[in-house]
Coordinates of C-alpha atoms in Angstrom, one line a residue:
Chain A
M851 CA -62.6 -117.4 95.5
T852 CA -62.6 -116.7 91.8
V853 CA -59.4 -118.9 91.3
H854 CA -61.4 -122.0 92.2
S855 CA -60.8 -123.6 88.8
T856 CA -57.1 -124.2 89.8
G857 CA -58.3 -126.7 92.2
E858 CA -59.5 -129.2 89.7
A859 CA -56.3 -129.2 87.7
P860 CA -53.4 -131.5 88.8
P861 CA -50.9 -129.8 90.8
L862 CA -48.6 -128.2 88.2
P863 CA -45.1 -127.1 89.3
Q864 CA -45.8 -123.8 87.7
A865 CA -49.0 -123.3 89.6
Q866 CA -47.2 -124.3 92.7
R867 CA -44.6 -121.7 92.1
L868 CA -47.2 -119.1 91.5
F869 CA -49.0 -120.0 94.7
A870 CA -45.8 -119.9 96.8
L871 CA -45.0 -116.4 95.2
L872 CA -48.4 -115.2 96.2
A873 CA -48.0 -116.6 99.8
D874 CA -44.7 -115.0 100.2
H875 CA -46.2 -111.7 99.4
R876 CA -49.3 -112.2 101.4
V877 CA -49.2 -108.5 102.6
L878 CA -49.1 -107.2 99.1
V879 CA -51.7 -109.7 97.9
S880 CA -54.1 -108.9 100.8
L881 CA -53.7 -105.1 100.1
V882 CA -54.4 -105.5 96.4
A883 CA -57.6 -107.6 97.2
L884 CA -58.7 -105.0 99.8
A885 CA -58.0 -102.0 97.3
L886 CA -60.2 -103.6 94.9
L887 CA -63.1 -104.2 97.5
P888 CA -65.1 -101.0 97.3
W889 CA -65.6 -101.6 93.5
L890 CA -66.6 -105.2 94.1
L891 CA -69.2 -104.6 96.9
P892 CA -72.7 -102.9 96.4
S893 CA -71.8 -100.0 98.7
K894 CA -68.8 -98.1 99.9
A895 CA -70.2 -98.2 103.4
L896 CA -70.2 -102.0 103.5
A897 CA -66.6 -102.1 102.2
V898 CA -65.5 -99.7 104.9
N899 CA -67.1 -102.1 107.4
V900 CA -65.5 -105.1 106.0
L901 CA -62.2 -103.3 106.2
I902 CA -62.7 -102.2 110.0
Y903 CA -64.1 -105.6 111.0
G904 CA -61.4 -107.4 109.0
V905 CA -58.7 -105.8 111.0
V906 CA -60.4 -106.4 114.3
V907 CA -60.9 -110.1 113.4
M908 CA -57.3 -110.4 112.1
G909 CA -55.9 -109.2 115.4
Y910 CA -58.3 -111.7 117.1
N911 CA -57.1 -114.4 114.9
L912 CA -53.5 -114.0 116.2
L913 CA -54.8 -115.0 119.6
F914 CA -57.6 -117.6 118.5
G915 CA -56.3 -119.1 115.2
Y916 CA -52.5 -119.0 115.7
T917 CA -52.2 -119.5 119.4
G918 CA -55.3 -121.5 120.2
L919 CA -56.6 -119.2 122.8
L920 CA -60.4 -118.8 122.6
S921 CA -61.1 -115.4 124.0
F922 CA -64.6 -114.1 124.3
G923 CA -63.8 -110.6 125.3
H924 CA -62.1 -108.9 122.3
A925 CA -64.9 -106.3 122.2
A926 CA -63.0 -104.7 125.0
F927 CA -60.0 -103.9 122.8
F928 CA -62.0 -103.0 119.8
G929 CA -64.0 -100.7 121.9
T930 CA -61.2 -99.1 123.9
G931 CA -59.5 -98.3 120.7
A932 CA -62.7 -96.6 119.3
Y933 CA -63.4 -94.8 122.7
L934 CA -59.9 -93.4 123.3
T935 CA -59.7 -92.2 119.6
G936 CA -63.0 -90.3 120.1
I937 CA -62.0 -88.9 123.5
A938 CA -58.7 -87.8 122.4
I939 CA -60.1 -85.9 119.5
G940 CA -63.2 -84.6 120.9
R941 CA -62.3 -83.9 124.6
W942 CA -58.6 -83.4 124.5
G943 CA -58.5 -81.7 121.0
L944 CA -55.6 -83.9 119.8
P945 CA -55.1 -84.4 115.9
W946 CA -56.2 -87.9 114.6
F947 CA -52.5 -89.0 114.0
A948 CA -51.8 -88.4 117.7
A949 CA -55.1 -89.9 118.8
V950 CA -54.6 -93.1 117.1
P951 CA -51.3 -94.3 118.6
L952 CA -52.5 -93.0 122.0
A953 CA -55.7 -95.2 121.7
I954 CA -53.7 -98.3 120.6
A955 CA -51.2 -97.8 123.4
A956 CA -54.1 -97.7 125.9
S957 CA -55.7 -100.7 124.4
M958 CA -52.5 -102.6 124.7
A959 CA -52.2 -101.5 128.4
L960 CA -55.8 -102.9 129.0
A961 CA -54.8 -106.0 127.2
A962 CA -51.7 -106.5 129.6
L963 CA -54.2 -106.0 132.5
I964 CA -56.8 -108.3 131.2
G965 CA -54.2 -110.8 129.8
T966 CA -52.3 -111.0 133.1
I967 CA -55.4 -112.3 134.8
S968 CA -56.9 -114.4 132.1
T969 CA -53.7 -116.1 130.8
R970 CA -53.3 -117.5 134.4
T971 CA -56.2 -119.9 133.4
R972 CA -56.4 -122.4 130.6
G973 CA -58.9 -123.9 128.3
I974 CA -62.6 -123.2 128.8
Y975 CA -61.8 -121.1 131.9
F976 CA -59.9 -118.7 129.7
S977 CA -63.0 -118.1 127.5
M978 CA -65.2 -117.5 130.6
V979 CA -62.7 -115.2 132.3
T980 CA -62.1 -113.1 129.1
L981 CA -65.9 -112.7 128.7
A982 CA -66.5 -111.6 132.3
L983 CA -63.6 -109.0 132.2
A984 CA -64.7 -107.7 129.0
Q985 CA -68.2 -107.3 130.6
L986 CA -66.6 -105.4 133.4
V987 CA -65.1 -102.9 130.8
Y988 CA -68.7 -102.6 129.3
Y989 CA -70.2 -101.8 132.8
V990 CA -67.4 -99.4 133.7
A991 CA -68.0 -97.5 130.4
L992 CA -71.7 -97.5 131.0
Q993 CA -71.3 -96.1 134.5
A994 CA -68.6 -93.5 133.7
S995 CA -71.1 -91.7 131.5
S996 CA -69.5 -88.2 132.0
F997 CA -66.4 -89.5 130.3
T998 CA -67.8 -92.1 127.7
G999 CA -71.4 -90.7 127.2
G1000 CA -72.9 -93.8 128.9
E1001 CA -75.8 -95.4 127.2
N1002 CA -75.9 -92.7 124.4
G1003 CA -72.4 -93.5 123.4
L1004 CA -69.6 -91.0 122.6
R1005 CA -70.5 -88.1 120.5
G1006 CA -69.2 -84.7 119.8
F1007 CA -66.1 -85.3 117.7
T1008 CA -66.3 -85.1 114.0
V1009 CA -63.4 -85.9 111.5
D1010 CA -64.3 -84.4 108.2
H1011 CA -60.8 -83.5 107.0
I1012 CA -57.7 -85.7 107.4
G1013 CA -54.5 -83.6 107.2
L1014 CA -51.1 -85.0 106.9
F1015 CA -47.9 -83.4 105.5
G1016 CA -49.7 -80.3 104.5
A1017 CA -52.2 -82.2 102.3
Q1018 CA -55.9 -82.1 103.2
V1019 CA -58.2 -84.9 102.2
N1020 CA -61.9 -84.6 102.4
F1021 CA -62.9 -87.3 104.8
L1022 CA -66.6 -87.1 104.1
D1023 CA -66.1 -88.6 100.6
P1024 CA -66.6 -92.4 101.0
V1025 CA -63.9 -93.4 98.5
N1026 CA -61.3 -91.0 100.1
K1027 CA -62.3 -92.4 103.5
Y1028 CA -61.9 -96.0 102.4
Y1029 CA -58.4 -95.4 101.1
V1030 CA -57.4 -93.3 104.1
L1031 CA -58.6 -96.0 106.5
M1032 CA -56.8 -98.6 104.3
V1033 CA -53.5 -97.0 105.2
L1034 CA -54.1 -97.9 108.8
A1035 CA -55.3 -101.4 107.8
A1036 CA -52.2 -101.8 105.8
I1037 CA -49.9 -101.0 108.7
A1038 CA -51.8 -103.5 110.8
I1039 CA -51.7 -106.3 108.2
W1040 CA -47.9 -105.6 107.7
V1041 CA -47.3 -105.8 111.4
Q1042 CA -49.5 -109.0 111.7
S1043 CA -47.3 -110.6 108.9
R1044 CA -44.1 -109.7 110.6
I1045 CA -45.2 -111.2 113.9
L1046 CA -46.2 -114.4 112.2
N1047 CA -43.0 -114.6 110.3
S1048 CA -40.9 -114.0 113.2
P1049 CA -39.5 -116.7 115.6
F1050 CA -42.2 -115.5 118.1
G1051 CA -44.8 -116.5 115.6
A1052 CA -43.4 -120.0 115.4
V1053 CA -43.5 -120.2 119.2
I1054 CA -47.1 -119.1 119.5
E1055 CA -48.1 -121.9 116.9
A1056 CA -46.0 -124.4 118.9
I1057 CA -48.1 -123.4 122.0
R1058 CA -51.2 -124.0 120.1
E1059 CA -50.0 -127.5 119.0
N1060 CA -48.5 -128.6 122.3
E1061 CA -48.3 -126.4 125.2
Q1062 CA -46.3 -129.0 127.4
R1063 CA -43.7 -129.5 124.6
A1064 CA -43.2 -125.8 124.0
R1065 CA -42.7 -125.4 127.8
A1066 CA -40.2 -128.4 127.7
C1067 CA -38.5 -126.7 124.9
G1068 CA -37.6 -123.8 127.3
Y1069 CA -40.1 -121.3 126.2
D1070 CA -41.8 -119.2 128.9
V1071 CA -45.3 -120.1 127.7
E1072 CA -47.1 -117.7 130.1
R1073 CA -45.1 -114.8 129.0
C1074 CA -45.6 -115.7 125.3
K1075 CA -49.4 -115.9 125.9
L1076 CA -49.4 -112.6 127.6
I1077 CA -47.4 -110.9 124.9
V1078 CA -49.6 -112.4 122.1
F1079 CA -52.6 -111.2 124.0
M1080 CA -51.3 -107.7 124.1
L1081 CA -50.3 -107.7 120.4
S1082 CA -53.7 -109.2 119.5
G1083 CA -55.5 -106.4 121.5
A1084 CA -53.4 -103.7 120.0
I1085 CA -54.0 -104.9 116.4
S1086 CA -57.8 -105.2 117.1
A1087 CA -57.6 -101.7 118.6
V1088 CA -56.5 -100.4 115.2
G1089 CA -59.9 -101.5 113.9
G1090 CA -61.5 -99.5 116.8
C1091 CA -59.6 -96.3 115.8
M1092 CA -60.9 -96.9 112.2
S1093 CA -64.3 -97.3 113.3
A1094 CA -64.2 -94.1 115.5
L1095 CA -62.8 -92.1 112.6
H1096 CA -65.4 -93.6 110.2
L1097 CA -68.5 -93.0 112.3
S1098 CA -67.6 -89.9 114.4
I1099 CA -69.5 -91.6 117.2
V1100 CA -68.8 -94.5 119.3
P1101 CA -71.9 -96.6 120.3
L1102 CA -71.7 -98.3 123.7
D1103 CA -72.7 -101.5 121.9
I1104 CA -69.1 -101.8 120.7
L1105 CA -68.1 -103.0 124.1
H1106 CA -71.0 -105.4 124.4
Y1107 CA -70.4 -109.1 124.5
Q1108 CA -72.4 -109.5 121.3
T1109 CA -69.7 -107.8 119.5
S1110 CA -67.1 -110.2 120.9
G1111 CA -69.4 -112.9 119.7
M1112 CA -69.6 -111.4 116.3
I1113 CA -65.8 -111.3 116.1
V1114 CA -65.8 -115.0 117.1
M1115 CA -68.3 -115.7 114.3
M1116 CA -66.4 -113.8 111.7
V1117 CA -63.2 -115.7 112.3
L1118 CA -64.9 -119.0 112.1
L1119 CA -66.9 -118.3 109.0
G1120 CA -63.7 -117.0 107.3
G1121 CA -61.3 -119.5 108.7
A1122 CA -59.1 -119.3 111.7
R1123 CA -55.3 -120.0 111.2
S1124 CA -55.4 -118.5 107.7
F1125 CA -54.0 -115.0 107.1
F1126 CA -56.8 -113.6 104.8
G1127 CA -59.5 -115.6 106.5
P1128 CA -60.5 -112.9 108.8
F1129 CA -61.3 -110.6 105.8
V1130 CA -63.3 -113.2 104.2
G1131 CA -65.1 -113.9 107.3
A1132 CA -66.0 -110.2 108.0
A1133 CA -67.2 -109.7 104.3
V1134 CA -69.3 -112.9 104.3
F1135 CA -70.8 -112.1 107.9
L1136 CA -71.6 -108.4 106.9
I1137 CA -73.0 -109.2 103.5
L1138 CA -75.2 -112.0 105.0
E1139 CA -76.5 -109.5 107.6
D1140 CA -77.4 -107.0 104.8
V1141 CA -79.1 -109.5 102.7
V1142 CA -81.0 -111.4 105.4
S1143 CA -82.0 -108.2 107.1
L1144 CA -83.8 -107.2 103.8
W1145 CA -86.4 -109.9 104.3
T1146 CA -86.6 -110.4 108.0
P1147 CA -85.7 -108.2 111.0
H1148 CA -84.7 -111.4 112.8
W1149 CA -81.5 -111.8 110.7
Q1150 CA -79.7 -113.2 113.9
I1151 CA -81.6 -116.5 113.8
V1152 CA -80.2 -117.0 110.3
V1153 CA -76.7 -115.9 111.1
G1154 CA -76.8 -118.2 114.4
A1155 CA -78.1 -121.2 112.3
I1156 CA -75.4 -120.7 109.7
F1157 CA -72.8 -120.5 112.4
V1158 CA -74.0 -123.7 114.0
V1159 CA -73.6 -125.4 110.6
F1160 CA -70.1 -124.2 110.1
V1161 CA -69.1 -125.3 113.6
L1162 CA -70.5 -128.8 112.8
F1163 CA -69.4 -129.3 109.2
L1164 CA -66.9 -126.6 108.1
P1165 CA -64.8 -125.9 111.2
K1166 CA -62.0 -124.4 108.9
G1167 CA -64.4 -121.8 107.5
I1168 CA -64.7 -120.7 103.9
W1169 CA -61.0 -119.5 103.3
G1170 CA -59.5 -122.3 105.3
T1171 CA -61.5 -125.1 103.5
F1172 CA -60.6 -123.3 100.1
L1173 CA -57.0 -123.5 100.8
D1174 CA -57.3 -127.1 101.8
V1175 CA -59.0 -127.9 98.5
L1176 CA -56.2 -126.3 96.6
P1177 CA -53.7 -129.3 96.8
L1178 CA -50.6 -127.0 96.2
A1179 CA -51.5 -124.7 99.0
R1180 CA -51.2 -127.3 101.9
Q1181 CA -47.9 -126.0 103.1
R1182 CA -48.3 -122.4 102.9
R1183 CA -50.9 -120.5 104.6
Chain B
M1375 CA -77.4 -96.5 158.4
D1376 CA -79.3 -98.8 160.7
L1377 CA -78.8 -102.4 161.4
S1378 CA -82.1 -103.8 160.2
L1379 CA -81.5 -102.3 156.7
I1380 CA -78.3 -104.0 156.5
I1381 CA -79.8 -107.4 157.6
M1382 CA -82.5 -107.0 155.1
Q1383 CA -80.0 -106.3 152.3
L1384 CA -78.0 -109.2 153.3
F1385 CA -81.1 -111.4 153.2
S1386 CA -82.0 -110.1 149.7
G1387 CA -78.4 -111.0 148.7
I1388 CA -78.9 -114.4 149.8
A1389 CA -82.1 -114.7 147.6
L1390 CA -80.2 -113.4 144.8
G1391 CA -77.4 -115.8 145.4
A1392 CA -79.8 -118.7 145.7
V1393 CA -80.9 -118.1 142.1
L1394 CA -77.3 -117.7 141.1
V1395 CA -76.5 -121.0 142.7
I1396 CA -79.1 -123.0 140.9
T1397 CA -78.2 -121.4 137.5
A1398 CA -74.4 -121.9 138.0
L1399 CA -75.0 -125.4 139.3
G1400 CA -76.6 -126.4 136.0
L1401 CA -73.5 -125.0 134.2
T1402 CA -71.0 -126.6 136.5
I1403 CA -72.6 -130.1 136.6
V1404 CA -72.7 -130.2 132.9
F1405 CA -69.0 -129.2 132.6
G1406 CA -68.0 -131.6 135.3
M1407 CA -69.6 -134.6 133.8
L1408 CA -69.4 -133.8 129.9
G1409 CA -66.5 -131.3 129.8
V1410 CA -68.9 -129.1 127.9
V1411 CA -69.4 -125.3 128.7
N1412 CA -72.9 -124.6 127.6
F1413 CA -72.8 -121.0 126.2
A1414 CA -76.6 -121.1 125.7
H1415 CA -77.1 -121.6 129.4
G1416 CA -78.1 -117.8 129.8
A1417 CA -80.5 -118.2 126.8
L1418 CA -82.1 -121.3 128.3
F1419 CA -82.5 -119.4 131.6
M1420 CA -84.4 -116.8 129.8
I1421 CA -86.5 -119.5 127.9
G1422 CA -87.2 -120.9 131.3
A1423 CA -88.6 -117.7 132.6
Y1424 CA -90.7 -117.2 129.4
A1425 CA -92.0 -120.9 129.6
G1426 CA -92.7 -120.4 133.3
L1427 CA -94.8 -117.1 132.4
Y1428 CA -96.6 -118.8 129.5
L1429 CA -97.4 -122.0 131.5
A1430 CA -98.6 -120.0 134.5
S1431 CA -100.9 -118.0 132.4
L1432 CA -102.1 -121.0 130.5
T1433 CA -102.9 -123.0 133.6
G1434 CA -103.8 -120.0 135.7
S1435 CA -101.3 -120.9 138.4
F1436 CA -97.8 -120.0 139.0
W1437 CA -97.2 -123.4 140.7
W1438 CA -97.8 -125.4 137.2
G1439 CA -95.4 -123.0 135.5
L1440 CA -92.7 -123.6 138.3
L1441 CA -93.1 -127.3 138.0
L1442 CA -93.6 -127.7 134.1
A1443 CA -91.2 -125.2 132.8
P1444 CA -87.9 -126.9 134.1
I1445 CA -89.2 -130.3 132.9
L1446 CA -90.2 -129.1 129.4
V1447 CA -87.1 -126.9 129.0
G1448 CA -85.0 -129.8 130.3
A1449 CA -86.5 -132.1 127.8
F1450 CA -85.6 -129.4 125.1
G1451 CA -82.1 -129.4 126.5
M1452 CA -82.0 -133.2 126.0
L1453 CA -83.1 -132.8 122.3
I1454 CA -80.2 -130.3 122.0
E1455 CA -77.7 -132.8 123.3
L1456 CA -79.1 -135.6 121.1
V1457 CA -79.1 -133.5 117.8
L1458 CA -76.3 -131.2 118.2
V1459 CA -73.9 -131.4 121.2
R1460 CA -73.5 -135.2 120.8
R1461 CA -71.7 -134.9 117.4
L1462 CA -68.8 -132.8 118.9
Y1463 CA -67.6 -135.1 121.7
G1464 CA -64.0 -136.1 121.1
R1465 CA -63.5 -132.9 119.0
S1466 CA -61.7 -129.8 120.2
I1467 CA -62.9 -128.6 123.6
D1468 CA -63.7 -125.3 122.0
D1469 CA -66.3 -126.8 119.6
P1470 CA -69.2 -127.5 121.9
L1471 CA -68.6 -123.9 123.4
L1472 CA -68.9 -122.4 119.9
L1473 CA -71.8 -124.4 118.9
T1474 CA -73.9 -123.5 122.0
F1475 CA -72.8 -119.9 121.4
G1476 CA -74.4 -120.1 118.0
L1477 CA -77.4 -121.8 119.4
S1478 CA -77.8 -118.9 121.9
Y1479 CA -78.4 -116.6 119.0
I1480 CA -81.1 -118.7 117.6
L1481 CA -82.9 -119.1 120.9
V1482 CA -82.8 -115.5 121.8
E1483 CA -84.0 -114.5 118.3
G1484 CA -86.7 -117.3 118.3
V1485 CA -88.1 -115.8 121.6
R1486 CA -88.2 -112.4 120.1
I1487 CA -90.2 -113.7 117.2
V1488 CA -92.7 -115.4 119.4
F1489 CA -92.9 -113.1 122.3
G1490 CA -91.6 -109.7 121.0
S1491 CA -88.6 -107.7 122.2
D1492 CA -90.2 -105.9 125.0
G1493 CA -90.1 -106.9 128.6
I1494 CA -92.9 -108.7 130.3
P1495 CA -93.8 -108.3 133.9
F1496 CA -93.9 -111.6 135.8
P1497 CA -96.5 -111.4 138.5
T1498 CA -95.5 -112.7 142.0
P1499 CA -97.9 -115.7 142.9
S1500 CA -100.7 -114.4 145.1
Q1501 CA -99.8 -116.5 148.1
L1502 CA -96.3 -115.1 148.3
I1503 CA -97.2 -111.4 148.0
G1504 CA -96.4 -109.4 151.1
V1505 CA -93.7 -109.5 153.9
V1506 CA -93.0 -111.7 156.9
D1507 CA -91.9 -110.3 160.2
L1508 CA -88.8 -112.2 161.4
G1509 CA -88.0 -109.9 164.4
V1510 CA -85.0 -108.2 162.9
G1511 CA -87.0 -106.8 159.8
F1512 CA -89.7 -107.5 157.2
F1513 CA -88.7 -110.0 154.6
P1514 CA -90.6 -110.4 151.3
K1515 CA -92.3 -113.7 151.3
Y1516 CA -91.4 -114.5 147.7
R1517 CA -87.7 -114.3 148.5
L1518 CA -88.0 -116.4 151.5
F1519 CA -89.7 -119.0 149.4
V1520 CA -86.9 -118.8 146.7
I1521 CA -84.2 -119.5 149.4
A1522 CA -86.3 -122.4 150.9
L1523 CA -86.9 -124.0 147.5
V1524 CA -83.2 -123.6 146.4
A1525 CA -82.3 -125.4 149.6
V1526 CA -84.5 -128.3 149.0
V1527 CA -83.4 -128.7 145.4
L1528 CA -79.7 -128.7 146.7
L1529 CA -80.5 -131.3 149.4
V1530 CA -82.2 -133.6 146.8
L1531 CA -79.3 -133.2 144.2
W1532 CA -76.8 -133.9 147.0
L1533 CA -78.7 -137.1 148.1
M1534 CA -79.0 -138.1 144.5
L1535 CA -75.4 -137.8 143.8
E1536 CA -74.0 -139.1 147.0
K1537 CA -76.4 -141.8 148.2
T1538 CA -77.9 -143.4 145.1
R1539 CA -76.6 -145.9 142.5
V1540 CA -77.3 -143.4 139.8
G1541 CA -75.3 -140.8 141.5
L1542 CA -72.4 -143.3 141.8
I1543 CA -72.5 -143.9 138.0
V1544 CA -72.6 -140.2 137.4
R1545 CA -69.7 -139.5 139.6
A1546 CA -67.7 -142.5 138.2
G1547 CA -68.5 -141.3 134.7
A1548 CA -67.2 -138.0 135.3
R1549 CA -63.7 -139.4 136.5
D1550 CA -63.5 -142.0 133.7
P1551 CA -66.1 -142.6 131.0
L1552 CA -64.1 -145.3 129.3
I1553 CA -64.0 -147.6 132.3
M1554 CA -67.7 -147.0 132.8
R1555 CA -68.2 -148.1 129.2
V1556 CA -66.1 -151.2 129.8
L1557 CA -68.3 -151.9 132.9
G1558 CA -71.3 -152.0 130.6
V1559 CA -72.8 -148.7 131.5
D1560 CA -74.3 -146.8 128.6
I1561 CA -72.6 -143.5 129.4
G1562 CA -74.3 -141.7 126.4
K1563 CA -77.5 -142.0 128.2
V1564 CA -76.0 -140.7 131.5
W1565 CA -74.6 -137.5 129.5
L1566 CA -78.1 -137.0 127.9
A1567 CA -79.8 -137.0 131.4
I1568 CA -77.0 -134.8 132.7
F1569 CA -77.4 -132.2 130.0
G1570 CA -81.1 -132.3 130.4
L1571 CA -80.6 -131.8 134.3
G1572 CA -78.3 -128.9 133.7
V1573 CA -80.7 -127.2 131.3
G1574 CA -83.7 -127.9 133.6
L1575 CA -81.7 -126.1 136.5
A1576 CA -81.1 -123.2 134.2
A1577 CA -84.9 -123.0 133.5
L1578 CA -85.8 -123.3 137.1
G1579 CA -83.4 -120.3 137.8
G1580 CA -85.3 -118.4 135.1
V1581 CA -88.7 -119.1 136.6
L1582 CA -87.6 -118.2 140.0
A1583 CA -85.8 -115.0 138.9
G1584 CA -89.0 -114.0 136.9
P1585 CA -90.9 -112.1 139.7
M1586 CA -87.6 -110.6 140.8
R1587 CA -86.4 -109.4 137.3
S1588 CA -88.4 -108.2 134.4
V1589 CA -88.6 -111.0 131.7
N1590 CA -87.1 -109.9 128.4
P1591 CA -85.1 -111.6 125.7
E1592 CA -81.9 -110.1 126.7
M1593 CA -82.0 -111.2 130.4
G1594 CA -79.9 -114.3 129.7
T1595 CA -76.8 -112.2 128.8
L1596 CA -76.2 -110.9 132.2
V1597 CA -77.2 -114.1 133.9
L1598 CA -74.6 -115.9 131.7
A1599 CA -71.8 -113.5 132.7
E1600 CA -72.9 -113.9 136.4
A1601 CA -73.0 -117.7 136.2
F1602 CA -69.5 -117.7 134.5
V1603 CA -68.2 -115.6 137.4
V1604 CA -69.8 -117.9 140.0
T1605 CA -68.4 -121.0 138.5
V1606 CA -64.9 -119.4 137.9
I1607 CA -64.9 -118.2 141.6
G1608 CA -66.1 -121.6 142.9
G1609 CA -64.0 -123.7 140.6
L1610 CA -65.5 -125.1 137.5
G1611 CA -67.1 -128.6 138.0
S1612 CA -67.3 -128.2 141.6
I1613 CA -70.8 -128.2 143.2
V1614 CA -69.8 -127.0 146.6
G1615 CA -68.0 -124.2 144.8
A1616 CA -71.0 -123.2 143.0
V1617 CA -73.0 -123.0 146.1
V1618 CA -70.5 -121.1 148.1
A1619 CA -69.6 -118.7 145.3
G1620 CA -73.2 -118.0 144.3
L1621 CA -74.0 -117.0 147.9
M1622 CA -70.9 -114.8 148.0
V1623 CA -71.6 -113.1 144.8
G1624 CA -75.2 -112.4 145.6
I1625 CA -74.4 -111.1 149.0
C1626 CA -71.6 -109.1 147.6
I1627 CA -73.8 -107.4 145.0
S1628 CA -76.5 -106.5 147.4
M1629 CA -74.2 -105.2 150.1
V1630 CA -72.4 -103.0 147.5
A1631 CA -75.7 -102.0 146.1
L1632 CA -76.6 -100.4 149.5
F1633 CA -73.4 -98.2 149.8
A1634 CA -72.5 -97.6 146.0
P1635 CA -75.2 -98.7 143.7
E1636 CA -73.3 -97.8 140.6
M1637 CA -70.7 -100.3 141.6
A1638 CA -73.1 -103.2 142.0
T1639 CA -72.7 -104.9 138.7
I1640 CA -68.9 -104.1 138.7
V1641 CA -68.0 -105.7 142.0
M1642 CA -68.5 -109.4 141.2
F1643 CA -66.0 -109.0 138.3
A1644 CA -63.6 -107.4 140.7
L1645 CA -64.1 -110.4 143.2
M1646 CA -63.5 -112.9 140.3
A1647 CA -60.2 -111.0 139.2
A1648 CA -59.1 -111.1 143.0
V1649 CA -59.7 -114.9 143.3
L1650 CA -58.2 -115.7 140.1
L1651 CA -54.9 -113.9 141.0
I1652 CA -54.6 -116.0 144.2
R1653 CA -56.1 -119.3 143.0
P1654 CA -56.4 -119.6 139.2
Q1655 CA -58.4 -122.8 139.6
G1656 CA -61.1 -121.1 141.7
L1657 CA -61.8 -121.7 145.4
F1658 CA -62.8 -125.4 145.1
G1659 CA -61.4 -126.3 141.7
L1660 CA -59.0 -129.0 141.0
K1661 CA -55.5 -127.9 140.0
G1662 CA -55.3 -129.8 136.8
R1663 CA -58.5 -128.3 135.3
A1664 CA -57.7 -124.6 135.3

């Protein structure tokens, strides 16, 4: 957002080349921006939260922004990633580097199940079904309290040291914690970029633009939707793993539909259909929550009002609108 | 387990289902006519319960609350349509959904500011306290009243939609708003009225549910999920579907509560998943819509 001055200058070929270069290396550029984040935000804890929610929302954006499927149940995958990480470490005694892939695989399996049912429906139906099925996951976690801790959330696992290849990192230090978690985020960002750059990435955007035509071109639209649902769930689950490692508890609220709603709000604030928008959205939402809750406990009313304004007047979000203002950026996202 | 207990549970399932029918009906009528899924429907249900409670204590009579809350909240719904939802017709189908979702945050938090976060008990009206002996068991008077009132409302709605000129315009407007415009009907006014009617039904559901559930700002969340399940099972936009699915879900919840209480909230979602696997458009839904 600091490069806004380039928007006023006439589109220079040089600037265009620079932007194309940045867009071609969007993974690297994103990582540089995220690496600087702890030093730009008022607290390291806020930076960690932006990182975690950024990854969750990025995974969600694969489904909503790029494929055009408005799910209201992504908390299910965020939460399953977190719960399974915690359970694998605390109950089964697995090391963190085994717990994380396990949790991601489990979330992907859950996404396959929910996706199979929900992708049979279209449009608004899809939103309602994903919300209902995610609420089902919430109530199952609430009832299976011997396994999940029920209403009290999952406790009893603490990650204070991260050991890998013989090196031990003190995970209680906030700066160390941020950069260790950023490794997981980096992998997720790289995977997301690869998916979007692949032919499959082109197909899902084609489905968003015109489902009938994509089908007429010979693509199995239903299968593509299911696959993108699973990939999206898996990437959002990475954020869940990060959250469990970060907090050493998993609150039941992580599975609640309000969490799904928060993810939707973040992606719209930042800008769906843009690669870095989810991180901008997560940052803006969390900073807003921090600032507004300083002067009123009813911060949700302010956030809700801002969200309504965005839906009405800025449907492309902050980052998406910014990219539109840049005349040279139109072709590359 | 004796038979009268099962019959009584079946009966309370019908009462629960009746409230679900009224609530889901508001959602499904607005979708059927306007193509808008009102995500704030649960929040407006909750506001209906609070409005009923407040008006009842203000006037000293439950009946005034029951009568005025749906009218006032329905009028508020019309204001929402006029100021906010109207701007989004013709835009992406997701936009009204997202807008009303943001609105639900504002409404829930607004109620918290005015009434606080704690639950408030909603007293059963004095005339309806107690039970009635129907031969097979003792039924709470209030639940009998809920079932009767919902039946009357359904009948009135059905007569209005099927037998009057207004109903004809509404049904035709749902099929083809453009032709209605060409014929000189101000379809914007029809949509405004329908949105108000949908919100009024949500509020009526809220007042009726008040004495059966405790009234708190979060009560709309579960109701929204329940109303979604009912409309998805019944078929979005189908009035018959909402009635059948609402009763089905209500009965299902209370029967399961009898045998496995911890499964009661889960069973309706399982029912929805099963229906979707067989009929993605819902039991009474039109194929093209799902």
